[in-house]
Amino acid sequence: MESITVGQFDLIYNSFSFTIAVMGAATIFAFLGRSQVGPAYRTALTLSGLVTAIACYHYVRIFNSWEAAYVLTNGKMTLTGVPFNDAYRYVDWLLTVPLLLVELILVMRLSSKETIAKGLRLGLLAALMVILGYPGEVSATTNGRWLWWILAMIPFVIIVYDLSAGLRASIDKQPDSVKSLVRTARTLTIASWCFYPIVFIFPMIGFTGGNATTAVQVGYTIADIVSKAVFGVLIYMIAIRKSEAENYAGSALPAATK
Amino acid sequence: MESITVGQFDLIYNSFSFTIAVMGAATIFAFLGRSQVGPAYRTALTLSGLVTAIACYHYVRIFNSWEAAYVLTNGKMTLTGVPFNDAYRYVDWLLTVPLLLVELILVMRLSSKETIAKGLRLGLLAALMVILGYPGEVSATTNGRWLWWILAMIPFVIIVYDLSAGLRASIDKQPDSVKSLVRTARTLTIASWCFYPIVFIFPMIGFTGGNATTAVQVGYTIADIVSKAVFGVLIYMIAIRKSEAENYAGSALPAATK
């Protein structure tokens, strides 16, 4: 842990609190939205809400751990000696990243066989990616960070390739009204995911001390909000439009679309 | 309680927090899933959610008890003197293990008479098994641990036999679409259950000090996640498929299956 300024401490502190509110709101949005979509899409919204609920729980823990790690003494932030627990992010990702991928697959409503095969494959690759990233995050040396970063990038690249190439045929089979939305969801997933390995290398490319801590914590927080909460809203919109296309009675869009 | 390293403390600490998130998420998943299955299967999902809700509660208690038992002094974990409370696991199991067995029986939708007979028999045997295991867990001697382990293994073996042989006829009567899933649920139950008596004997077969504590705590935690949360997802999938096979309107699978 590095020494940081009062301004940096507050920025991170307020980002964490903001994220608790965002994740909690996204959870309620997803769960309430379930009744507005056809039965086939409800599990996707359930998973969307679970992802943000799990993230909300972990941001409460992260917030508390952050608060316990520093104390304001004579106008300066000093370390209390209680270490800030970086592991909360990784146990969060271990659960939520596979769920996010399954959520994307479920909303596409592929065949049962394809759903299970793609879900298992992407879910396991995502878990492997997170597990390989953690030793790097807590590594004391820059070389250690690079080694595990490179190892974690192997499943990462396979997942991104699967999402961009492997899902193309499935996207082409989607109704016209949602094709572009599904493409956006996929692009958002890939783009927000690319954020993580970039944030990870901040301390290796010149950010030091409080600047490194701030860049990493705020960076991961923004990436989490986009890849979980914003992504959840897209999944909801896809589910609503597909329910409409399939003439599900309860699914009238909030906005008149014709 | 044994002295442990900071790394071991953190591993156990993070496993407990992870499990709180898993059990909470599994609870919401089961309760939301109730509306997607036919009325006959809703009680099974209610029990599934109750099992993980009870486990979530106990893991919060276990987490807090773990945190209270140790303090970081000069970079080392030392005992505070507040003993870690092993009883939380056993009171959890006393409640959840009978419920898990009833959950499996309910999702099979046997006759009312069979459901009650099998539920009572397996539920009581499970409670007896947990009650006999506890004196061994808190026993100060290896001989004491072995004695109660052997006694608890008697109902354990009867339950495993009942599940593997006694349920065969009932499984053969299940619709084709779920036969293999029900078999998987039964195998998962037996396999994850076999974990517990194995974890129990870790301290008796050479694990000592911090290694024994870590092996036991992480071992039980993994077994709990598999036998409660992963099992719950399987029960949900069986309930969805059976509702579909019985043409329940609200149960369209997330994936188009035809």
Short mmCIF file of C-alpha atoms in Angstrom, two decimals:
data_model
loop_
_atom_site.label_atom_id
_atom_site.label_comp_id
_atom_site.label_asym_id
_atom_site.label_seq_id
_atom_site.Cartn_x
_atom_site.Cartn_y
_atom_site.Cartn_z
CA MET A 1 0.00 0.00 0.00
CA GLU A 2 1.24 3.42 -0.93
CA SER A 3 0.77 6.76 0.77
CA ILE A 4 -1.86 8.87 -0.93
CA THR A 5 -3.20 12.41 -0.70
CA VAL A 6 -6.47 13.33 0.98
CA GLY A 7 -7.91 14.16 -2.46
CA GLN A 8 -6.97 10.75 -3.86
CA PHE A 9 -8.40 8.99 -0.81
CA ASP A 10 -11.69 10.86 -1.18
CA LEU A 11 -11.93 10.24 -4.91
CA ILE A 12 -11.55 6.48 -4.41
CA TYR A 13 -13.84 6.49 -1.36
CA ASN A 14 -16.59 8.31 -3.23
CA SER A 15 -16.16 6.09 -6.32
CA PHE A 16 -16.74 3.02 -4.18
CA SER A 17 -19.85 4.51 -2.57
CA PHE A 18 -21.16 5.58 -6.01
CA THR A 19 -20.67 2.02 -7.27
CA ILE A 20 -22.60 0.52 -4.35
CA ALA A 21 -25.55 2.73 -5.35
CA VAL A 22 -25.21 1.89 -9.07
CA MET A 23 -25.00 -1.87 -8.49
CA GLY A 24 -27.89 -1.87 -6.03
CA ALA A 25 -30.08 0.11 -8.44
CA ALA A 26 -29.11 -2.11 -11.40
CA THR A 27 -30.07 -5.19 -9.35
CA ILE A 28 -33.55 -3.88 -8.57
CA PHE A 29 -33.99 -2.77 -12.21
CA ALA A 30 -33.15 -6.25 -13.51
CA PHE A 31 -35.35 -8.08 -11.02
CA LEU A 32 -38.36 -5.84 -11.60
CA GLY A 33 -37.82 -6.07 -15.36
CA ARG A 34 -38.22 -9.86 -15.29
CA SER A 35 -42.01 -9.62 -15.31
CA GLN A 36 -41.93 -7.48 -18.47
CA VAL A 37 -40.12 -9.99 -20.68
CA GLY A 38 -41.16 -13.36 -22.07
CA PRO A 39 -40.44 -16.43 -19.92
CA ALA A 40 -37.50 -17.40 -22.16
CA TYR A 41 -35.58 -14.24 -21.21
CA ARG A 42 -36.24 -14.18 -17.48
CA THR A 43 -33.20 -16.22 -16.56
CA ALA A 44 -30.96 -13.74 -18.43
CA LEU A 45 -32.41 -10.90 -16.33
CA THR A 46 -32.09 -12.99 -13.16
CA LEU A 47 -28.39 -13.45 -13.91
CA SER A 48 -28.01 -9.75 -14.75
CA GLY A 49 -29.44 -8.86 -11.33
CA LEU A 50 -27.32 -11.48 -9.58
CA VAL A 51 -24.14 -10.11 -11.17
CA THR A 52 -24.85 -6.59 -9.90
CA ALA A 53 -26.06 -7.90 -6.51
CA ILE A 54 -22.80 -9.81 -6.05
CA ALA A 55 -20.85 -6.73 -7.14
CA CYS A 56 -22.87 -4.56 -4.73
CA TYR A 57 -21.95 -6.91 -1.86
CA HIS A 58 -18.27 -6.81 -2.81
CA TYR A 59 -18.20 -3.02 -3.16
CA VAL A 60 -19.59 -2.75 0.39
CA ARG A 61 -16.69 -4.97 1.53
CA ILE A 62 -14.19 -3.01 -0.61
CA PHE A 63 -15.51 0.28 0.76
CA ASN A 64 -15.17 -0.94 4.36
CA SER A 65 -11.69 -2.34 3.70
CA TRP A 66 -10.64 0.98 2.13
CA GLU A 67 -11.95 2.92 5.10
CA ALA A 68 -10.09 0.64 7.52
CA ALA A 69 -6.78 0.92 5.64
CA TYR A 70 -6.23 4.68 6.12
CA VAL A 71 -6.62 7.25 8.85
CA LEU A 72 -6.52 11.04 8.61
CA THR A 73 -3.78 12.35 10.91
CA ASN A 74 -2.73 16.03 10.93
CA GLY A 75 -4.39 16.61 7.56
CA LYS A 76 -2.57 13.67 5.93
CA MET A 77 -3.74 10.17 5.06
CA THR A 78 -1.60 7.58 6.82
CA LEU A 79 -1.79 3.79 6.71
CA THR A 80 -3.45 2.14 9.71
CA GLY A 81 -1.59 -1.13 9.12
CA VAL A 82 -4.79 -3.00 8.20
CA PRO A 83 -4.08 -4.01 4.60
CA PHE A 84 -6.59 -3.06 1.89
CA ASN A 85 -8.00 -6.37 0.62
CA ASP A 86 -7.50 -6.60 -3.14
CA ALA A 87 -8.87 -10.14 -3.18
CA TYR A 88 -12.50 -8.93 -3.02
CA ARG A 89 -12.27 -7.82 -6.66
CA TYR A 90 -10.97 -11.19 -7.76
CA VAL A 91 -13.50 -13.30 -5.86
CA ASP A 92 -16.15 -10.99 -7.32
CA TRP A 93 -14.87 -11.52 -10.86
CA LEU A 94 -14.54 -15.25 -10.32
CA LEU A 95 -18.30 -15.34 -9.81
CA THR A 96 -19.57 -12.52 -11.99
CA VAL A 97 -17.50 -12.81 -15.17
CA PRO A 98 -18.73 -16.34 -16.01
CA LEU A 99 -22.29 -15.25 -15.14
CA LEU A 100 -22.02 -12.22 -17.47
CA LEU A 101 -21.02 -14.45 -20.37
CA VAL A 102 -23.86 -16.89 -19.66
CA GLU A 103 -26.24 -13.90 -19.48
CA LEU A 104 -25.19 -12.80 -22.98
CA ILE A 105 -25.60 -16.33 -24.34
CA LEU A 106 -29.02 -16.79 -22.68
CA VAL A 107 -30.50 -13.61 -24.12
CA MET A 108 -29.56 -14.82 -27.60
CA ARG A 109 -31.79 -17.89 -27.04
CA LEU A 110 -29.65 -20.38 -28.93
CA SER A 111 -30.47 -24.09 -28.94
CA SER A 112 -30.28 -25.79 -25.56
CA LYS A 113 -27.20 -27.74 -26.64
CA GLU A 114 -25.37 -24.65 -27.94
CA THR A 115 -26.30 -22.67 -24.80
CA ILE A 116 -24.81 -25.28 -22.51
CA ALA A 117 -21.70 -25.84 -24.68
CA LYS A 118 -20.91 -22.14 -25.16
CA GLY A 119 -21.82 -21.29 -21.56
CA LEU A 120 -19.54 -23.96 -20.13
CA ARG A 121 -16.64 -23.13 -22.46
CA LEU A 122 -16.75 -19.35 -21.94
CA GLY A 123 -17.54 -19.66 -18.23
CA LEU A 124 -14.57 -21.92 -17.55
CA LEU A 125 -12.21 -19.78 -19.63
CA ALA A 126 -13.36 -16.68 -17.73
CA ALA A 127 -12.77 -18.37 -14.35
CA LEU A 128 -9.30 -19.45 -15.50
CA MET A 129 -8.52 -15.89 -16.63
CA VAL A 130 -9.45 -14.43 -13.23
CA ILE A 131 -7.53 -17.12 -11.32
CA LEU A 132 -4.40 -16.46 -13.38
CA GLY A 133 -4.69 -12.69 -12.90
CA TYR A 134 -4.74 -12.72 -9.10
CA PRO A 135 -1.14 -13.82 -8.36
CA GLY A 136 -0.03 -10.96 -10.62
CA GLU A 137 -2.19 -8.39 -8.83
CA VAL A 138 -0.65 -9.23 -5.44
CA SER A 139 2.86 -9.78 -6.82
CA ALA A 140 5.47 -7.53 -5.27
CA THR A 141 7.58 -7.34 -8.44
CA THR A 142 6.91 -5.84 -11.87
CA ASN A 143 8.19 -9.06 -13.50
CA GLY A 144 5.69 -11.09 -11.48
CA ARG A 145 2.88 -8.78 -12.60
CA TRP A 146 3.91 -9.17 -16.23
CA LEU A 147 4.23 -12.97 -16.04
CA TRP A 148 0.71 -13.53 -14.66
CA TRP A 149 -0.72 -10.80 -16.89
CA ILE A 150 0.59 -12.66 -19.95
CA LEU A 151 -0.80 -15.99 -18.67
CA ALA A 152 -4.22 -14.45 -17.94
CA MET A 153 -4.24 -12.86 -21.40
CA ILE A 154 -4.30 -16.32 -23.04
CA PRO A 155 -7.87 -17.21 -21.95
CA PHE A 156 -8.77 -13.51 -22.35
CA VAL A 157 -7.82 -13.52 -26.03
CA ILE A 158 -9.63 -16.82 -26.62
CA ILE A 159 -12.82 -15.40 -25.05
CA VAL A 160 -12.63 -12.18 -27.08
CA TYR A 161 -12.05 -14.21 -30.25
CA ASP A 162 -15.01 -16.48 -29.38
CA LEU A 163 -17.24 -13.48 -28.77
CA SER A 164 -16.25 -11.68 -31.96
CA ALA A 165 -15.96 -14.59 -34.40
CA GLY A 166 -17.78 -17.50 -32.73
CA LEU A 167 -20.99 -15.60 -32.05
CA ARG A 168 -21.24 -14.04 -35.54
CA ALA A 169 -23.41 -16.85 -36.97
CA SER A 170 -25.66 -16.77 -33.89
CA ILE A 171 -26.08 -13.00 -34.13
CA ASP A 172 -27.07 -13.27 -37.79
CA LYS A 173 -29.94 -15.55 -36.71
CA GLN A 174 -31.34 -12.91 -34.29
CA PRO A 175 -34.49 -10.95 -35.28
CA ASP A 176 -33.69 -7.75 -37.23
CA SER A 177 -35.00 -5.55 -34.43
CA VAL A 178 -32.28 -6.68 -32.04
CA LYS A 179 -29.33 -7.52 -34.30
CA SER A 180 -27.64 -4.19 -33.76
CA LEU A 181 -28.41 -4.23 -30.01
CA VAL A 182 -26.86 -7.68 -29.62
CA ARG A 183 -23.83 -6.49 -31.56
CA THR A 184 -23.61 -3.47 -29.23
CA ALA A 185 -23.80 -5.73 -26.17
CA ARG A 186 -21.00 -7.86 -27.57
CA THR A 187 -18.88 -4.82 -28.44
CA LEU A 188 -19.51 -3.31 -25.00
CA THR A 189 -18.42 -6.57 -23.39
CA ILE A 190 -15.22 -6.71 -25.41
CA ALA A 191 -14.45 -2.98 -24.97
CA SER A 192 -15.13 -2.89 -21.22
CA TRP A 193 -13.14 -6.09 -20.76
CA CYS A 194 -10.12 -4.63 -22.54
CA PHE A 195 -10.13 -2.00 -19.79
CA TYR A 196 -9.14 -4.53 -17.12
CA PRO A 197 -5.77 -5.68 -18.51
CA ILE A 198 -4.95 -2.02 -19.27
CA VAL A 199 -5.74 -0.90 -15.71
CA PHE A 200 -3.71 -3.88 -14.45
CA ILE A 201 -0.54 -2.61 -16.16
CA PHE A 202 -0.84 1.02 -14.91
CA PRO A 203 1.64 0.37 -12.08
CA MET A 204 4.01 -1.27 -14.58
CA ILE A 205 4.09 1.64 -17.04
CA GLY A 206 5.08 4.57 -14.89
CA PHE A 207 2.22 5.21 -12.46
CA THR A 208 3.68 5.17 -8.95
CA GLY A 209 2.57 5.61 -5.35
CA GLY A 210 -0.79 7.24 -4.81
CA ASN A 211 -1.23 7.84 -8.55
CA ALA A 212 -0.94 4.11 -9.27
CA THR A 213 -3.41 3.23 -6.50
CA THR A 214 -5.88 5.85 -7.70
CA ALA A 215 -5.58 4.87 -11.38
CA VAL A 216 -6.08 1.18 -10.57
CA GLN A 217 -9.00 1.58 -8.13
CA VAL A 218 -10.91 4.16 -10.17
CA GLY A 219 -10.10 2.31 -13.40
CA TYR A 220 -11.44 -1.04 -12.18
CA THR A 221 -14.50 0.70 -10.74
CA ILE A 222 -15.42 2.35 -14.06
CA ALA A 223 -14.84 -0.95 -15.90
CA ASP A 224 -17.10 -2.78 -13.42
CA ILE A 225 -19.90 -0.25 -13.83
CA VAL A 226 -19.81 -0.50 -17.64
CA SER A 227 -19.40 -4.26 -17.90
CA LYS A 228 -22.03 -5.09 -15.28
CA ALA A 229 -24.63 -2.32 -14.83
CA VAL A 230 -24.62 -0.68 -18.30
CA PHE A 231 -24.37 -4.14 -19.85
CA GLY A 232 -27.39 -5.21 -17.77
CA VAL A 233 -29.50 -2.41 -19.21
CA LEU A 234 -28.56 -3.52 -22.75
CA ILE A 235 -29.53 -7.11 -21.91
CA TYR A 236 -32.88 -5.82 -20.63
CA MET A 237 -33.46 -3.88 -23.87
CA ILE A 238 -32.62 -6.92 -25.99
CA ALA A 239 -34.95 -9.09 -23.89
CA ILE A 240 -37.80 -6.56 -24.21
CA ARG A 241 -37.42 -6.23 -28.00
CA LYS A 242 -37.21 -9.97 -28.53
CA SER A 243 -40.28 -10.52 -26.35
CA GLU A 244 -42.09 -7.93 -28.49
CA ALA A 245 -40.95 -9.61 -31.70
CA GLU A 246 -42.33 -12.87 -30.32
CA ASN A 247 -45.61 -11.13 -29.40
CA TYR A 248 -45.27 -11.56 -25.67
CA ALA A 249 -48.20 -9.61 -24.24
CA GLY A 250 -46.56 -8.14 -21.16
CA SER A 251 -43.59 -6.67 -22.94
CA ALA A 252 -44.75 -3.28 -24.29
CA LEU A 253 -41.69 -1.08 -24.56
CA PRO A 254 -41.68 1.99 -22.31
CA ALA A 255 -41.25 4.07 -25.48
CA ALA A 256 -43.63 3.69 -28.42
CA THR A 257 -41.42 2.16 -31.07
CA LYS A 258 -43.50 2.37 -34.19
CA MET B 1 -6.86 -23.27 17.38
CA GLU B 2 -3.50 -23.33 15.73
CA SER B 3 -1.21 -20.51 14.66
CA ILE B 4 -1.46 -19.81 10.96
CA THR B 5 0.32 -17.66 8.38
CA VAL B 6 -1.07 -14.40 6.99
CA GLY B 7 -1.55 -16.15 3.63
CA GLN B 8 -3.56 -18.97 5.21
CA PHE B 9 -5.67 -16.51 7.20
CA ASP B 10 -6.41 -14.51 4.04
CA LEU B 11 -7.25 -17.60 1.98
CA ILE B 12 -9.80 -18.75 4.57
CA TYR B 13 -11.13 -15.20 5.06
CA ASN B 14 -11.63 -14.71 1.33
CA SER B 15 -13.19 -18.17 0.93
CA PHE B 16 -15.77 -17.30 3.59
CA SER B 17 -16.60 -13.96 1.96
CA PHE B 18 -16.83 -15.66 -1.45
CA THR B 19 -19.26 -18.21 0.01
CA ILE B 20 -21.49 -15.49 1.48
CA ALA B 21 -21.80 -14.06 -2.05
CA VAL B 22 -22.41 -17.48 -3.62
CA MET B 23 -25.08 -18.51 -1.11
CA GLY B 24 -26.84 -15.13 -1.31
CA ALA B 25 -26.87 -15.27 -5.12
CA ALA B 26 -28.07 -18.89 -5.12
CA THR B 27 -30.92 -17.94 -2.78
CA ILE B 28 -32.17 -15.15 -5.04
CA PHE B 29 -31.76 -17.42 -8.08
CA ALA B 30 -33.93 -20.15 -6.49
CA PHE B 31 -36.63 -17.77 -5.27
CA LEU B 32 -36.91 -15.92 -8.62
CA GLY B 33 -36.88 -19.27 -10.42
CA ARG B 34 -40.02 -20.41 -8.57
CA SER B 35 -42.25 -18.41 -10.93
CA GLN B 36 -40.73 -20.18 -13.94
CA VAL B 37 -41.61 -23.74 -12.88
CA GLY B 38 -44.91 -25.59 -12.52
CA PRO B 39 -46.67 -25.42 -9.14
CA ALA B 40 -45.60 -29.01 -8.33
CA TYR B 41 -41.93 -28.00 -8.28
CA ARG B 42 -42.12 -24.72 -6.41
CA THR B 43 -41.62 -26.26 -2.98
CA ALA B 44 -38.39 -27.88 -4.18
CA LEU B 45 -37.10 -24.44 -5.26
CA THR B 46 -38.33 -22.89 -2.01
CA LEU B 47 -36.27 -25.45 -0.07
CA SER B 48 -33.29 -24.91 -2.37
CA GLY B 49 -33.39 -21.18 -1.61
CA LEU B 50 -33.90 -21.81 2.10
CA VAL B 51 -30.86 -24.09 2.24
CA THR B 52 -28.60 -21.44 0.68
CA ALA B 53 -30.22 -18.64 2.73
CA ILE B 54 -29.49 -20.55 5.94
CA ALA B 55 -25.94 -21.21 4.73
CA CYS B 56 -25.51 -17.52 3.82
CA TYR B 57 -26.51 -16.56 7.36
CA HIS B 58 -24.11 -19.05 8.90
CA TYR B 59 -21.23 -17.99 6.65
CA VAL B 60 -21.71 -14.39 7.83
CA ARG B 61 -21.42 -15.71 11.40
CA ILE B 62 -18.44 -17.91 10.49
CA PHE B 63 -16.74 -14.97 8.73
CA ASN B 64 -17.22 -12.72 11.77
CA SER B 65 -16.06 -15.45 14.15
CA TRP B 66 -12.95 -16.02 12.00
CA GLU B 67 -12.17 -12.30 11.96
CA ALA B 68 -12.55 -12.11 15.75
CA ALA B 69 -10.28 -15.10 16.39
CA TYR B 70 -7.09 -13.61 14.96
CA VAL B 71 -5.28 -10.29 14.94
CA LEU B 72 -2.40 -9.13 12.76
CA THR B 73 0.53 -8.13 15.00
CA ASN B 74 3.93 -7.25 13.56
CA GLY B 75 3.11 -8.96 10.27
CA LYS B 76 2.03 -12.20 11.99
CA MET B 77 -1.41 -13.64 12.74
CA THR B 78 -1.83 -14.23 16.46
CA LEU B 79 -4.78 -15.62 18.38
CA THR B 80 -6.94 -13.04 20.13
CA GLY B 81 -8.21 -15.61 22.61
CA VAL B 82 -11.76 -15.47 21.24
CA PRO B 83 -12.24 -19.05 20.00
CA PHE B 84 -13.38 -19.65 16.43
CA ASN B 85 -16.85 -21.20 16.64
CA ASP B 86 -16.96 -24.52 14.80
CA ALA B 87 -20.53 -25.15 15.95
CA TYR B 88 -21.96 -22.80 13.28
CA ARG B 89 -21.19 -25.42 10.62
CA TYR B 90 -22.95 -28.16 12.53
CA VAL B 91 -26.10 -26.19 13.34
CA ASP B 92 -26.14 -25.21 9.66
CA TRP B 93 -25.88 -28.82 8.54
CA LEU B 94 -28.46 -29.96 11.08
CA LEU B 95 -30.96 -27.72 9.28
CA THR B 96 -29.76 -27.81 5.69
CA VAL B 97 -28.77 -31.45 5.11
CA PRO B 98 -32.28 -32.86 5.77
CA LEU B 99 -33.73 -30.03 3.64
CA LEU B 100 -31.37 -30.88 0.76
CA LEU B 101 -32.55 -34.50 0.76
CA VAL B 102 -36.22 -33.48 0.86
CA GLU B 103 -35.49 -31.04 -2.02
CA LEU B 104 -34.14 -33.91 -4.15
CA ILE B 105 -37.14 -36.10 -3.33
CA LEU B 106 -39.64 -33.30 -4.04
CA VAL B 107 -38.25 -32.49 -7.46
CA MET B 108 -38.72 -36.15 -8.43
CA ARG B 109 -42.47 -35.76 -7.79
CA LEU B 110 -43.06 -39.22 -6.36
CA SER B 111 -46.40 -40.22 -4.86
CA SER B 112 -47.41 -38.29 -1.78
CA LYS B 113 -46.94 -41.39 0.39
CA GLU B 114 -43.47 -42.13 -0.97
CA THR B 115 -42.42 -38.49 -0.65
CA ILE B 116 -43.31 -38.39 3.04
CA ALA B 117 -41.81 -41.82 3.81
CA LYS B 118 -38.53 -41.19 1.99
CA GLY B 119 -38.31 -37.59 3.22
CA LEU B 120 -38.77 -38.57 6.85
CA ARG B 121 -36.37 -41.50 6.65
CA LEU B 122 -33.57 -39.63 4.88
CA GLY B 123 -34.14 -36.41 6.84
CA LEU B 124 -33.89 -38.16 10.22
CA LEU B 125 -30.83 -40.17 9.17
CA ALA B 126 -29.15 -36.95 7.99
CA ALA B 127 -29.88 -35.18 11.28
CA LEU B 128 -28.51 -38.17 13.20
CA MET B 129 -25.35 -38.14 11.04
CA VAL B 130 -24.69 -34.45 11.80
CA ILE B 131 -25.39 -34.87 15.52
CA LEU B 132 -22.94 -37.79 15.72
CA GLY B 133 -20.25 -35.89 13.81
CA TYR B 134 -20.09 -32.85 16.09
CA PRO B 135 -18.56 -34.42 19.24
CA GLY B 136 -15.79 -35.71 16.97
CA GLU B 137 -15.16 -32.29 15.41
CA VAL B 138 -14.60 -30.68 18.81
CA SER B 139 -12.84 -33.68 20.33
CA ALA B 140 -9.35 -32.93 21.60
CA THR B 141 -8.02 -36.40 20.80
CA THR B 142 -7.49 -38.25 17.54
CA ASN B 143 -9.18 -41.32 19.01
CA GLY B 144 -12.23 -39.24 19.88
CA ARG B 145 -12.36 -37.90 16.33
CA TRP B 146 -12.19 -41.45 14.92
CA LEU B 147 -14.86 -42.84 17.28
CA TRP B 148 -17.50 -40.22 16.39
CA TRP B 149 -16.47 -40.29 12.74
CA ILE B 150 -17.19 -44.03 12.62
CA LEU B 151 -20.54 -43.56 14.37
CA ALA B 152 -21.56 -40.74 11.99
CA MET B 153 -20.54 -42.89 9.03
CA ILE B 154 -23.29 -45.42 9.83
CA PRO B 155 -26.22 -43.13 8.90
CA PHE B 156 -24.00 -41.65 6.13
CA VAL B 157 -23.56 -45.04 4.46
CA ILE B 158 -27.27 -45.85 4.79
CA ILE B 159 -28.19 -42.51 3.14
CA VAL B 160 -25.71 -43.02 0.29
CA TYR B 161 -27.03 -46.56 -0.22
CA ASP B 162 -30.62 -45.27 -0.21
CA LEU B 163 -29.76 -42.59 -2.74
CA SER B 164 -27.89 -44.93 -5.07
CA ALA B 165 -30.05 -48.07 -4.85
CA GLY B 166 -33.34 -46.94 -3.32
CA LEU B 167 -33.96 -44.12 -5.78
CA ARG B 168 -33.12 -46.17 -8.89
CA ALA B 169 -36.72 -47.28 -9.50
CA SER B 170 -37.98 -43.72 -8.98
CA ILE B 171 -35.40 -42.31 -11.40
CA ASP B 172 -36.43 -44.81 -14.06
CA LYS B 173 -39.94 -43.40 -13.85
CA GLN B 174 -38.75 -39.82 -14.61
CA PRO B 175 -39.37 -38.31 -18.08
CA ASP B 176 -36.52 -39.04 -20.53
CA SER B 177 -35.57 -35.36 -20.77
CA VAL B 178 -34.55 -35.25 -17.10
CA LYS B 179 -33.36 -38.79 -16.34
CA SER B 180 -29.71 -37.94 -16.81
CA LEU B 181 -30.07 -34.64 -14.93
CA VAL B 182 -31.66 -36.38 -11.94
CA ARG B 183 -28.87 -38.96 -12.03
CA THR B 184 -26.33 -36.10 -12.10
CA ALA B 185 -28.03 -34.45 -9.11
CA ARG B 186 -27.90 -37.72 -7.20
CA THR B 187 -24.25 -38.33 -8.12
CA LEU B 188 -23.35 -34.73 -7.20
CA THR B 189 -25.04 -35.21 -3.83
CA ILE B 190 -23.15 -38.44 -3.12
CA ALA B 191 -19.80 -37.08 -4.42
CA SER B 192 -20.00 -33.77 -2.56
CA TRP B 193 -21.14 -35.56 0.59
CA CYS B 194 -18.16 -37.91 0.48
CA PHE B 195 -16.05 -34.76 0.74
CA TYR B 196 -17.20 -34.05 4.31
CA PRO B 197 -15.95 -37.24 6.03
CA ILE B 198 -12.69 -36.90 4.06
CA VAL B 199 -12.18 -33.28 5.15
CA PHE B 200 -13.05 -34.37 8.70
CA ILE B 201 -10.11 -36.78 8.83
CA PHE B 202 -7.49 -34.33 7.42
CA PRO B 203 -6.20 -33.52 10.94
CA MET B 204 -6.04 -37.27 11.69
CA ILE B 205 -3.90 -38.20 8.68
CA GLY B 206 -0.94 -35.88 8.97
CA PHE B 207 -2.18 -32.32 8.40
CA THR B 208 -1.07 -30.26 11.38
CA GLY B 209 -1.26 -26.69 12.66
CA GLY B 210 -2.19 -24.04 10.13
CA ASN B 211 -2.25 -26.58 7.30
CA ALA B 212 -4.90 -28.66 9.08
CA THR B 213 -7.03 -25.57 9.81
CA THR B 214 -6.74 -24.37 6.20
CA ALA B 215 -7.48 -27.80 4.69
CA VAL B 216 -10.54 -28.27 6.90
CA GLN B 217 -12.01 -24.78 6.48
CA VAL B 218 -11.43 -24.50 2.73
CA GLY B 219 -12.45 -28.14 2.24
CA TYR B 220 -15.80 -27.75 4.02
CA THR B 221 -16.41 -24.49 2.19
CA ILE B 222 -15.93 -26.05 -1.25
CA ALA B 223 -18.13 -29.02 -0.23
CA ASP B 224 -20.86 -26.61 0.96
CA ILE B 225 -20.78 -24.63 -2.30
CA VAL B 226 -21.10 -27.77 -4.41
CA SER B 227 -23.68 -29.59 -2.29
CA LYS B 228 -25.92 -26.53 -1.76
CA ALA B 229 -25.49 -23.89 -4.50
CA VAL B 230 -24.41 -26.01 -7.49
CA PHE B 231 -26.94 -28.64 -6.41
CA GLY B 232 -29.61 -25.91 -6.33
CA VAL B 233 -28.91 -24.96 -9.95
CA LEU B 234 -29.31 -28.63 -10.95
CA ILE B 235 -32.63 -28.85 -9.06
CA TYR B 236 -33.77 -25.70 -10.91
CA MET B 237 -32.83 -27.22 -14.28
CA ILE B 238 -34.68 -30.45 -13.46
CA ALA B 239 -37.74 -28.47 -12.34
CA ILE B 240 -37.71 -26.35 -15.54
CA ARG B 241 -37.39 -29.38 -17.83
CA LYS B 242 -40.10 -31.33 -16.02
CA SER B 243 -42.42 -28.31 -16.13
CA GLU B 244 -41.77 -28.09 -19.87
CA ALA B 245 -42.39 -31.81 -20.34
CA GLU B 246 -45.70 -31.30 -18.52
CA ASN B 247 -46.48 -28.29 -20.77
CA TYR B 248 -46.43 -25.67 -18.05
CA ALA B 249 -46.86 -22.38 -19.92
CA GLY B 250 -44.54 -20.17 -17.89
CA SER B 251 -41.60 -22.49 -18.15
CA ALA B 252 -40.16 -21.84 -21.61
CA LEU B 253 -36.49 -22.73 -21.37
CA PRO B 254 -34.09 -19.85 -21.76
CA ALA B 255 -32.86 -21.73 -24.81
CA ALA B 256 -35.17 -22.68 -27.66
CA THR B 257 -35.09 -26.44 -27.41
CA LYS B 258 -36.81 -27.55 -30.56
#
